[in-house]
């Protein structure tokens, strides 16, 4: 009787164990964060002012981004609301999208007393891309690009 009760308890606990997250491969080792309204306004300002996506068609958005702490940062922005024509996404973890050579990427902003800093990059082809670190300022007109410094070129 005691053994059957113990076995039932073990099975009951196992049945309550959380299922792994859906999608390819194992889940992230760290936290999963999503973009905020300010994050999206910052990305939209970079897309408009730096990349000029109103005049230049944007490549697919790299989403989600793997973070330094082993987690994921998922962009959940309403691009149309911000006036940015991003429509496609690229998930590098997906087996259906291996080796994509065109993308735009926005990492999670770092906020401070002067505004925010964002690491971003764009790939136009296999050997045609650039990375930037953009300093952002918030003012009467919302978020604007103060400066984008080049960090890498391929």
N, CA, C and O atoms as a DFTB+ gen file, in Angstrom:
616 C
 N C O
     1  1       0.817      -1.187       0.000
     2  2       0.000       0.000       0.000
     3  2       0.866       1.259       0.000
     4  3       0.581       2.212      -0.725
     5  1       1.928       1.260       0.819
     6  2       2.800       2.424       0.887
     7  2       3.515       2.612      -0.452
     8  3       3.656       3.736      -0.935
     9  1       3.969       1.494      -1.051
    10  2       4.671       1.608      -2.335
    11  2       3.752       2.161      -3.417
    12  3       4.179       3.008      -4.202
    13  1       2.508       1.709      -3.479
    14  2       1.605       2.191      -4.516
    15  2       1.276       3.662      -4.305
    16  3       1.115       4.390      -5.284
    17  1       1.171       4.126      -3.057
    18  2       0.924       5.536      -2.775
    19  2       2.134       6.372      -3.176
    20  3       1.977       7.442      -3.765
    21  1       3.345       5.895      -2.864
    22  2       4.565       6.610      -3.245
    23  2       4.690       6.667      -4.761
    24  3       5.046       7.710      -5.309
    25  1       4.407       5.578      -5.441
    26  2       4.477       5.557      -6.905
    27  2       3.465       6.523      -7.496
    28  3       3.773       7.220      -8.463
    29  1       2.279       6.576      -6.941
    30  2       1.256       7.500      -7.432
    31  2       1.697       8.950      -7.222
    32  3       1.458       9.802      -8.077
    33  1       2.340       9.230      -6.088
    34  2       2.822      10.580      -5.812
    35  2       3.898      10.989      -6.805
    36  3       3.888      12.118      -7.296
    37  1       4.825      10.088      -7.108
    38  2       5.886      10.374      -8.077
    39  2       5.286      10.630      -9.448
    40  3       5.685      11.578     -10.125
    41  1       4.333       9.804      -9.875
    42  2       3.686       9.996     -11.169
    43  2       2.913      11.314     -11.203
    44  3       2.901      12.002     -12.224
    45  1       2.274      11.664     -10.099
    46  2       1.537      12.924     -10.030
    47  2       2.454      14.121     -10.168
    48  3       2.118      15.081     -10.861
    49  1       3.609      14.080      -9.518
    50  2       4.582      15.174      -9.621
    51  2       5.128      15.252     -11.039
    52  3       5.265      16.347     -11.583
    53  1       5.441      14.122     -11.644
    54  2       5.961      14.117     -13.017
    55  2       4.937      14.686     -13.982
    56  3       5.304      15.365     -14.941
    57  1       3.655      14.419     -13.743
    58  2       2.616      14.929     -14.629
    59  2       2.514      16.449     -14.553
    60  3       2.063      17.078     -15.510
    61  1       2.917      17.047     -13.447
    62  2       2.847      18.496     -13.272
    63  2       4.100      19.214     -13.770
    64  3       4.127      20.445     -13.801
    65  1       5.119      18.486     -14.155
    66  2       6.363      19.111     -14.611
    67  2       6.083      19.941     -15.861
    68  3       5.317      19.509     -16.722
    69  1       6.689      21.124     -15.978
    70  2       6.437      21.960     -17.152
    71  2       6.983      21.329     -18.416
    72  3       8.019      20.664     -18.416
    73  1       6.249      21.561     -19.497
    74  2       6.686      21.061     -20.799
    75  2       7.758      21.978     -21.363
    76  3       7.775      23.166     -21.040
    77  1       8.654      21.462     -22.198
    78  2       9.655      22.340     -22.811
    79  2       8.967      23.330     -23.742
    80  3       7.877      23.050     -24.240
    81  1       9.595      24.498     -23.987
    82  2       8.972      25.491     -24.853
    83  2       8.831      24.964     -26.272
    84  3       9.642      24.154     -26.720
    85  1       7.784      25.429     -26.994
    86  2       7.613      24.986     -28.372
    87  2       8.709      25.550     -29.257
    88  3       9.367      26.526     -28.895
    89  1       8.904      24.947     -30.399
    90  2       9.883      25.451     -31.349
    91  2      11.094      24.559     -31.422
    92  3      11.194      23.574     -30.691
    93  1      12.023      24.898     -32.307
    94  2      13.192      24.061     -32.525
    95  2      14.174      24.117     -31.380
    96  3      14.361      25.160     -30.754
    97  1      14.793      22.998     -31.115
    98  2      15.892      22.929     -30.159
    99  2      15.471      23.170     -28.732
   100  3      14.289      23.375     -28.456
   101  1      16.423      23.150     -27.823
   102  2      16.132      23.373     -26.415
   103  2      15.788      24.833     -26.160
   104  3      16.130      25.709     -26.954
   105  1      15.117      25.083     -25.061
   106  2      14.765      26.441     -24.683
   107  2      15.993      27.218     -24.249
   108  3      17.073      26.647     -24.105
   109  1      15.833      28.531     -24.039
   110  2      16.973      29.339     -23.620
   111  2      17.410      28.961     -22.213
   112  3      16.611      28.497     -21.399
   113  1      18.681      29.166     -21.946
   114  2      19.226      28.867     -20.624
   115  2      18.928      29.990     -19.640
   116  3      18.992      29.782     -18.429
   117  1      18.604      31.172     -20.141
   118  2      18.348      32.327     -19.293
   119  2      16.950      32.862     -19.507
   120  3      16.097      32.182     -20.078
   121  1      16.713      34.086     -19.049
   122  2      15.374      34.671     -19.137
   123  2      14.986      35.031     -20.566
   124  3      15.841      35.250     -21.424
   125  1      13.690      35.086     -20.797
   126  2      13.159      35.565     -22.073
   127  2      12.518      36.914     -21.795
   128  3      11.573      37.010     -21.012
   129  1      13.035      37.961     -22.441
   130  2      12.491      39.300     -22.276
   131  2      11.877      39.742     -23.594
   132  3      12.280      39.281     -24.662
   133  1      10.902      40.632     -23.515
   134  2      10.288      41.174     -24.719
   135  2      10.477      42.686     -24.742
   136  3      10.678      43.321     -23.707
   137  1      10.409      43.239     -25.932
   138  2      10.611      44.671     -26.104
   139  2       9.484      45.460     -25.449
   140  3       8.350      44.990     -25.352
   141  1       9.816      46.669     -25.002
   142  2       8.842      47.583     -24.407
   143  2       8.460      48.625     -25.447
   144  3       9.009      48.643     -26.548
   145  1       7.526      49.485     -25.097
   146  2       7.132      50.566     -26.004
   147  2       8.275      51.507     -26.309
   148  3       8.433      51.941     -27.450
   149  1       9.095      51.837     -25.283
   150  2      10.258      52.701     -25.523
   151  2      11.272      51.997     -26.423
   152  3      11.844      52.622     -27.317
   153  1      11.498      50.703     -26.196
   154  2      12.431      49.949     -27.046
   155  2      11.993      50.063     -28.506
   156  3      12.807      50.350     -29.383
   157  1      10.711      49.838     -28.757
   158  2      10.196      49.861     -30.135
   159  2      10.306      51.248     -30.753
   160  3      10.621      51.374     -31.936
   161  1      10.050      52.292     -29.965
   162  2      10.189      53.659     -30.473
   163  2      11.645      53.952     -30.849
   164  3      11.910      54.641     -31.834
   165  1      12.580      53.428     -30.062
   166  2      14.004      53.595     -30.357
   167  2      14.374      52.875     -31.644
   168  3      15.038      53.447     -32.508
   169  1      13.945      51.616     -31.780
   170  2      14.265      50.849     -32.993
   171  2      13.666      51.529     -34.225
   172  3      14.304      51.591     -35.275
   173  1      12.442      52.036     -34.093
   174  2      11.784      52.713     -35.221
   175  2      12.554      53.974     -35.611
   176  3      12.688      54.272     -36.798
   177  1      13.059      54.714     -34.629
   178  2      13.843      55.914     -34.934
   179  2      15.117      55.547     -35.689
   180  3      15.489      56.233     -36.641
   181  1      15.784      54.481     -35.277
   182  2      16.987      54.026     -35.990
   183  2      16.624      53.583     -37.402
   184  3      17.334      53.901     -38.357
   185  1      15.526      52.854     -37.537
   186  2      15.089      52.382     -38.858
   187  2      14.785      53.551     -39.794
   188  3      15.122      53.503     -40.977
   189  1      14.154      54.593     -39.271
   190  2      13.804      55.761     -40.099
   191  2      15.001      56.668     -40.351
   192  3      15.279      57.030     -41.494
   193  1      15.715      57.039     -39.274
   194  2      16.750      58.062     -39.381
   195  2      18.101      57.535     -39.847
   196  3      18.801      58.210     -40.602
   197  1      18.474      56.342     -39.408
   198  2      19.794      55.813     -39.752
   199  2      19.734      54.922     -41.005
   200  3      20.454      55.161     -41.975
   201  1      18.883      53.909     -40.975
   202  2      18.794      52.984     -42.111
   203  2      17.923      53.520     -43.248
   204  3      18.030      53.054     -44.382
   205  1      17.064      54.493     -42.951
   206  2      16.170      55.111     -43.944
   207  2      15.284      54.067     -44.646
   208  3      15.237      53.991     -45.874
   209  1      14.594      53.278     -43.839
   210  2      13.767      52.201     -44.386
   211  2      12.514      52.695     -45.102
   212  3      11.822      51.889     -45.724
   213  1      12.197      53.986     -45.039
   214  2      11.093      54.486     -45.871
   215  2      11.524      54.532     -47.339
   216  3      10.710      54.315     -48.237
   217  1      12.815      54.816     -47.578
   218  2      13.331      54.882     -48.946
   219  2      13.970      53.565     -49.392
   220  3      13.922      53.222     -50.573
   221  1      14.558      52.836     -48.465
   222  2      15.247      51.573     -48.760
   223  2      14.443      50.416     -48.173
   224  3      14.115      50.441     -46.986
   225  1      14.119      49.406     -48.975
   226  2      13.352      48.288     -48.414
   227  2      14.161      47.548     -47.347
   228  3      15.323      47.208     -47.570
   229  1      13.546      47.300     -46.190
   230  2      14.283      46.634     -45.112
   231  2      14.425      45.142     -45.342
   232  3      13.527      44.508     -45.897
   233  1      15.544      44.579     -44.922
   234  2      15.667      43.116     -44.938
   235  2      14.862      42.545     -43.766
   236  3      14.362      43.311     -42.943
   237  1      14.727      41.225     -43.673
   238  2      14.010      40.625     -42.548
   239  2      14.655      40.985     -41.208
   240  3      15.869      41.161     -41.110
   241  1      13.813      41.089     -40.185
   242  2      14.243      41.418     -38.835
   243  2      14.716      40.167     -38.120
   244  3      13.970      39.192     -38.030
   245  1      15.945      40.172     -37.607
   246  2      16.499      39.075     -36.803
   247  2      15.740      39.060     -35.483
   248  3      15.820      40.014     -34.709
   249  1      15.006      37.988     -35.224
   250  2      14.177      37.923     -34.027
   251  2      13.903      36.475     -33.683
   252  3      13.385      35.750     -34.533
   253  1      14.220      36.016     -32.491
   254  2      14.701      36.744     -31.327
   255  2      16.226      36.863     -31.320
   256  3      16.923      36.242     -32.123
   257  1      16.713      37.672     -30.398
   258  2      18.139      37.904     -30.213
   259  2      18.601      37.097     -29.003
   260  3      17.948      37.122     -27.959
   261  1      19.717      36.382     -29.130
   262  2      20.293      35.700     -27.969
   263  2      21.059      36.731     -27.150
   264  3      21.818      37.531     -27.698
   265  1      20.856      36.708     -25.839
   266  2      21.469      37.701     -24.954
   267  2      22.720      37.143     -24.276
   268  3      22.956      35.935     -24.280
   269  1      23.512      38.036     -23.697
   270  2      24.758      37.638     -23.028
   271  2      24.520      36.718     -21.830
   272  3      25.394      35.929     -21.471
   273  1      23.338      36.818     -21.210
   274  2      23.055      35.987     -20.036
   275  2      22.430      34.636     -20.407
   276  3      21.910      33.935     -19.539
   277  1      22.479      34.270     -21.696
   278  2      21.966      32.979     -22.134
   279  2      20.477      32.958     -22.419
   280  3      19.922      31.903     -22.729
   281  1      19.825      34.098     -22.320
   282  2      18.392      34.175     -22.572
   283  2      18.079      34.662     -23.974
   284  3      18.934      34.659     -24.859
   285  1      16.850      35.074     -24.153
   286  2      16.386      35.604     -25.437
   287  2      15.728      36.955     -25.229
   288  3      15.096      37.201     -24.202
   289  1      15.883      37.824     -26.210
   290  2      15.196      39.113     -26.248
   291  2      14.348      39.096     -27.511
   292  3      14.872      39.070     -28.625
   293  1      13.035      39.111     -27.325
   294  2      12.091      38.996     -28.437
   295  2      11.479      40.368     -28.730
   296  3      10.918      41.012     -27.843
   297  1      11.593      40.803     -29.980
   298  2      11.015      42.070     -30.401
   299  2       9.548      41.843     -30.759
   300  3       9.226      41.019     -31.614
   301  1       8.668      42.585     -30.093
   302  2       7.228      42.444     -30.294
   303  2       6.629      43.770     -30.751
   304  3       5.526      44.123     -30.335
   305  1       7.329      44.494     -31.586
   306  2       6.938      45.843     -31.988
   307  2       5.851      45.832     -33.066
   308  3       5.812      44.949     -33.923
   309  1       4.973      46.832     -33.001
   310  2       3.984      47.074     -34.046
   311  2       4.642      48.054     -35.020
   312  3       4.515      49.270     -34.879
   313  1       5.340      47.506     -35.999
   314  2       6.156      48.328     -36.907
   315  2       5.315      49.314     -37.700
   316  3       5.733      50.454     -37.902
   317  1       4.137      48.897     -38.152
   318  2       3.277      49.792     -38.933
   319  2       2.879      51.019     -38.103
   320  3       2.833      52.133     -38.625
   321  1       2.595      50.817     -36.820
   322  2       2.232      51.923     -35.936
   323  2       3.362      52.943     -35.834
   324  3       3.114      54.137     -35.666
   325  1       4.592      52.472     -35.934
   326  2       5.764      53.355     -35.854
   327  2       6.202      53.864     -37.227
   328  3       7.200      54.577     -37.333
   329  1       5.468      53.503     -38.270
   330  2       5.792      53.988     -39.605
   331  2       7.016      53.344     -40.224
   332  3       7.710      53.968     -41.027
   333  1       7.287      52.096     -39.855
   334  2       8.451      51.374     -40.376
   335  2       7.962      50.153     -41.157
   336  3       7.180      49.366     -40.624
   337  1       8.405      49.975     -42.411
   338  2       7.877      48.896     -43.253
   339  2       8.525      47.523     -43.054
   340  3       8.728      46.800     -44.030
   341  1       8.852      47.147     -41.817
   342  2       9.404      45.809     -41.562
   343  2       8.250      44.823     -41.539
   344  3       7.306      44.982     -40.765
   345  1       8.324      43.793     -42.394
   346  2       7.238      42.817     -42.469
   347  2       7.704      41.385     -42.261
   348  3       6.923      40.535     -41.832
   349  1       8.969      41.111     -42.560
   350  2       9.487      39.746     -42.450
   351  2      10.407      39.618     -41.250
   352  3      11.020      40.591     -40.812
   353  1      10.495      38.400     -40.723
   354  2      11.442      38.126     -39.644
   355  2      12.352      36.975     -40.040
   356  3      12.040      36.181     -40.929
   357  1      13.471      36.910     -39.362
   358  2      14.451      35.846     -39.551
   359  2      14.812      35.306     -38.182
   360  3      15.315      36.044     -37.334
   361  1      14.558      34.023     -37.958
   362  2      14.924      33.368     -36.705
   363  2      16.100      32.441     -37.001
   364  3      15.909      31.384     -37.601
   365  1      17.321      32.818     -36.589
   366  2      18.497      32.003     -36.912
   367  2      18.474      30.624     -36.257
   368  3      19.237      29.743     -36.653
   369  1      17.612      30.425     -35.262
   370  2      17.515      29.122     -34.597
   371  2      16.607      28.157     -35.350
   372  3      16.584      26.963     -35.049
   373  1      15.861      28.665     -36.323
   374  2      14.906      27.840     -37.052
   375  2      15.604      27.035     -38.139
   376  3      16.354      27.602     -38.934
   377  1      15.373      25.718     -38.193
   378  2      16.005      24.911     -39.248
   379  2      15.496      25.262     -40.641
   380  3      16.141      24.922     -41.633
   381  1      14.347      25.939     -40.735
   382  2      13.833      26.309     -42.053
   383  2      14.477      27.575     -42.598
   384  3      14.197      27.961     -43.733
   385  1      15.333      28.233     -41.818
   386  2      15.962      29.483     -42.249
   387  2      17.475      29.469     -42.087
   388  3      18.034      30.479     -41.659
   389  1      18.157      28.397     -42.402
   390  2      19.607      28.380     -42.173
   391  2      20.348      29.289     -43.154
   392  3      19.944      29.446     -44.306
   393  1      21.420      29.872     -42.681
   394  2      22.338      30.588     -43.551
   395  2      21.792      31.830     -44.213
   396  3      22.289      32.222     -45.268
   397  1      20.802      32.456     -43.644
   398  2      20.253      33.681     -44.225
   399  2      21.348      34.742     -44.252
   400  3      22.076      34.901     -43.273
   401  1      21.472      35.459     -45.347
   402  2      22.540      36.462     -45.452
   403  2      21.998      37.883     -45.519
   404  3      22.773      38.821     -45.704
   405  1      20.702      38.065     -45.375
   406  2      20.130      39.404     -45.333
   407  2      19.285      39.527     -44.073
   408  3      18.372      38.732     -43.847
   409  1      19.595      40.530     -43.253
   410  2      18.840      40.772     -42.036
   411  2      19.195      42.127     -41.459
   412  3      20.214      42.722     -41.810
   413  1      18.340      42.606     -40.566
   414  2      18.621      43.762     -39.729
   415  2      18.386      43.306     -38.290
   416  3      17.466      42.536     -38.015
   417  1      19.216      43.785     -37.391
   418  2      19.195      43.303     -36.014
   419  2      19.248      44.487     -35.056
   420  3      20.048      45.405     -35.233
   421  1      18.384      44.456     -34.036
   422  2      18.395      45.449     -32.970
   423  2      18.525      44.702     -31.651
   424  3      17.689      43.855     -31.335
   425  1      19.563      45.007     -30.877
   426  2      19.719      44.380     -29.568
   427  2      19.008      45.216     -28.507
   428  3      18.644      46.367     -28.748
   429  1      18.817      44.629     -27.344
   430  2      18.099      45.298     -26.265
   431  2      18.797      46.601     -25.883
   432  3      20.002      46.599     -25.631
   433  1      18.060      47.717     -25.836
   434  2      18.675      49.006     -25.481
   435  2      19.200      49.014     -24.045
   436  3      18.670      48.343     -23.159
   437  1      20.249      49.788     -23.851
   438  2      20.778      50.054     -22.507
   439  2      20.444      51.516     -22.191
   440  3      20.910      52.432     -22.869
   441  1      19.644      51.710     -21.170
   442  2      19.192      53.050     -20.791
   443  2      20.102      53.638     -19.721
   444  3      20.603      52.924     -18.851
   445  1      20.311      54.970     -19.798
   446  2      21.051      55.680     -18.761
   447  2      20.476      57.086     -18.642
   448  3      19.456      57.390     -19.261
   449  1      21.110      57.937     -17.863
   450  2      20.579      59.286     -17.621
   451  2      20.626      60.177     -18.858
   452  3      19.933      61.193     -18.909
   453  1      21.423      59.817     -19.845
   454  2      21.531      60.629     -21.068
   455  2      20.602      60.156     -22.173
   456  3      20.408      60.871     -23.156
   457  1      20.016      58.955     -22.035
   458  2      19.154      58.417     -23.078
   459  2      19.282      56.909     -23.152
   460  3      19.016      56.203     -22.179
   461  1      19.691      56.421     -24.312
   462  2      19.842      54.976     -24.497
   463  2      20.903      54.708     -25.546
   464  3      21.208      55.564     -26.377
   465  1      21.462      53.504     -25.495
   466  2      22.434      53.038     -26.489
   467  2      21.937      51.703     -27.013
   468  3      21.498      50.847     -26.245
   469  1      22.009      51.529     -28.339
   470  2      21.544      50.305     -28.986
   471  2      22.624      49.784     -29.915
   472  3      23.199      50.537     -30.701
   473  1      22.895      48.492     -29.820
   474  2      23.769      47.821     -30.778
   475  2      22.863      47.310     -31.889
   476  3      21.855      46.654     -31.627
   477  1      23.227      47.614     -33.124
   478  2      22.418      47.227     -34.273
   479  2      23.346      46.803     -35.409
   480  3      24.536      47.116     -35.396
   481  1      22.809      46.108     -36.365
   482  2      23.597      45.695     -37.515
   483  2      22.688      45.367     -38.687
   484  3      21.492      45.129     -38.520
   485  1      23.272      45.358     -39.864
   486  2      22.511      45.039     -41.072
   487  2      23.414      44.257     -42.022
   488  3      24.585      44.591     -42.201
   489  1      22.857      43.226     -42.620
   490  2      23.563      42.459     -43.655
   491  2      22.763      42.571     -44.946
   492  3      21.569      42.273     -44.985
   493  1      23.453      43.011     -46.010
   494  2      22.827      43.125     -47.327
   495  2      23.119      41.905     -48.188
   496  3      22.401      41.639     -49.152
   497  1      24.164      41.167     -47.848
   498  2      24.582      40.000     -48.610
   499  2      25.683      39.274     -47.863
   500  3      26.012      39.658     -46.740
   501  1      26.274      38.219     -48.460
   502  2      27.251      37.399     -47.736
   503  2      28.468      38.168     -47.220
   504  3      28.999      37.826     -46.164
   505  1      28.909      39.168     -47.920
   506  2      30.074      39.949     -47.475
   507  2      29.777      41.438     -47.529
   508  3      30.651      42.235     -47.868
   509  1      28.565      41.814     -47.201
   510  2      28.168      43.217     -47.272
   511  2      27.296      43.563     -46.087
   512  3      26.071      43.469     -46.156
   513  1      27.935      43.966     -44.994
   514  2      27.175      44.333     -43.811
   515  2      27.955      45.271     -42.917
   516  3      29.165      45.442     -43.071
   517  1      27.243      45.877     -41.977
   518  2      27.868      46.800     -41.031
   519  2      27.149      46.719     -39.697
   520  3      25.950      46.446     -39.623
   521  1      27.923      46.966     -38.641
   522  2      27.362      47.044     -37.305
   523  2      27.564      48.433     -36.748
   524  3      28.516      49.127     -37.106
   525  1      26.653      48.839     -35.858
   526  2      26.692      50.179     -35.286
   527  2      26.341      50.130     -33.808
   528  3      25.695      49.196     -33.334
   529  1      26.780      51.150     -33.097
   530  2      26.310      51.417     -31.757
   531  2      25.707      52.813     -31.817
   532  3      26.408      53.799     -32.044
   533  1      24.394      52.879     -31.610
   534  2      23.676      54.143     -31.760
   535  2      23.312      54.730     -30.404
   536  3      22.741      54.048     -29.553
   537  1      23.649      56.004     -30.212
   538  2      23.252      56.746     -29.023
   539  2      21.943      57.450     -29.345
   540  3      21.817      58.119     -30.370
   541  1      20.974      57.290     -28.456
   542  2      19.635      57.819     -28.663
   543  2      19.321      58.837     -27.576
   544  3      19.807      58.733     -26.450
   545  1      18.497      59.827     -27.931
   546  2      18.062      60.829     -26.974
   547  2      16.545      60.957     -27.080
   548  3      15.975      60.896     -28.169
   549  1      15.909      61.135     -25.933
   550  2      14.461      61.309     -25.887
   551  2      14.158      62.770     -25.678
   552  3      14.744      63.417     -24.809
   553  1      13.242      63.295     -26.474
   554  2      12.880      64.703     -26.350
   555  2      11.445      64.938     -26.738
   556  3      10.629      64.016     -26.738
   557  1      11.136      66.179     -27.069
   558  2       9.777      66.579     -27.418
   559  2       9.227      65.772     -28.589
   560  3       8.037      65.458     -28.616
   561  1      10.077      65.432     -29.556
   562  2       9.654      64.693     -30.752
   563  2       9.768      63.180     -30.567
   564  3       9.646      62.433     -31.538
   565  1       9.997      62.726     -29.358
   566  2      10.174      61.294     -29.116
   567  2      11.650      60.942     -29.167
   568  3      12.505      61.801     -28.950
   569  1      11.953      59.690     -29.451
   570  2      13.344      59.228     -29.524
   571  2      13.944      59.612     -30.869
   572  3      13.306      59.454     -31.910
   573  1      15.176      60.116     -30.843
   574  2      15.905      60.435     -32.068
   575  2      17.341      59.931     -31.945
   576  3      17.864      59.732     -30.848
   577  1      17.952      59.734     -33.099
   578  2      19.335      59.270     -33.154
   579  2      20.260      60.455     -32.914
   580  3      20.209      61.452     -33.633
   581  1      21.104      60.336     -31.899
   582  2      22.128      61.357     -31.657
   583  2      23.335      61.059     -32.542
   584  3      23.860      61.947     -33.215
   585  1      23.773      59.784     -32.533
   586  2      24.944      59.381     -33.313
   587  2      24.964      57.868     -33.424
   588  3      24.601      57.169     -32.477
   589  1      25.386      57.353     -34.579
   590  2      25.630      55.915     -34.763
   591  2      27.089      55.745     -35.180
   592  3      27.519      56.247     -36.219
   593  1      27.838      55.027     -34.346
   594  2      29.249      54.761     -34.634
   595  2      29.398      53.371     -35.216
   596  3      28.783      52.416     -34.742
   597  1      30.215      53.267     -36.242
   598  2      30.460      51.976     -36.877
   599  2      31.278      51.090     -35.953
   600  3      32.274      51.538     -35.385
   601  1      30.859      49.809     -35.794
   602  2      31.569      48.885     -34.923
   603  2      32.185      47.709     -35.688
   604  3      33.158      47.116     -35.220
   605  1      31.628      47.362     -36.867
   606  2      32.197      46.292     -37.685
   607  2      31.734      46.465     -39.134
   608  3      30.691      47.058     -39.410
   609  1      32.532      45.939     -40.030
   610  2      32.218      45.931     -41.469
   611  2      32.616      44.582     -42.025
   612  3      33.675      44.053     -41.686
   613  1      31.772      44.020     -42.881
   614  2      32.162      42.758     -43.534
   615  2      32.130      42.928     -45.029
   616  3      32.425      41.985     -45.763
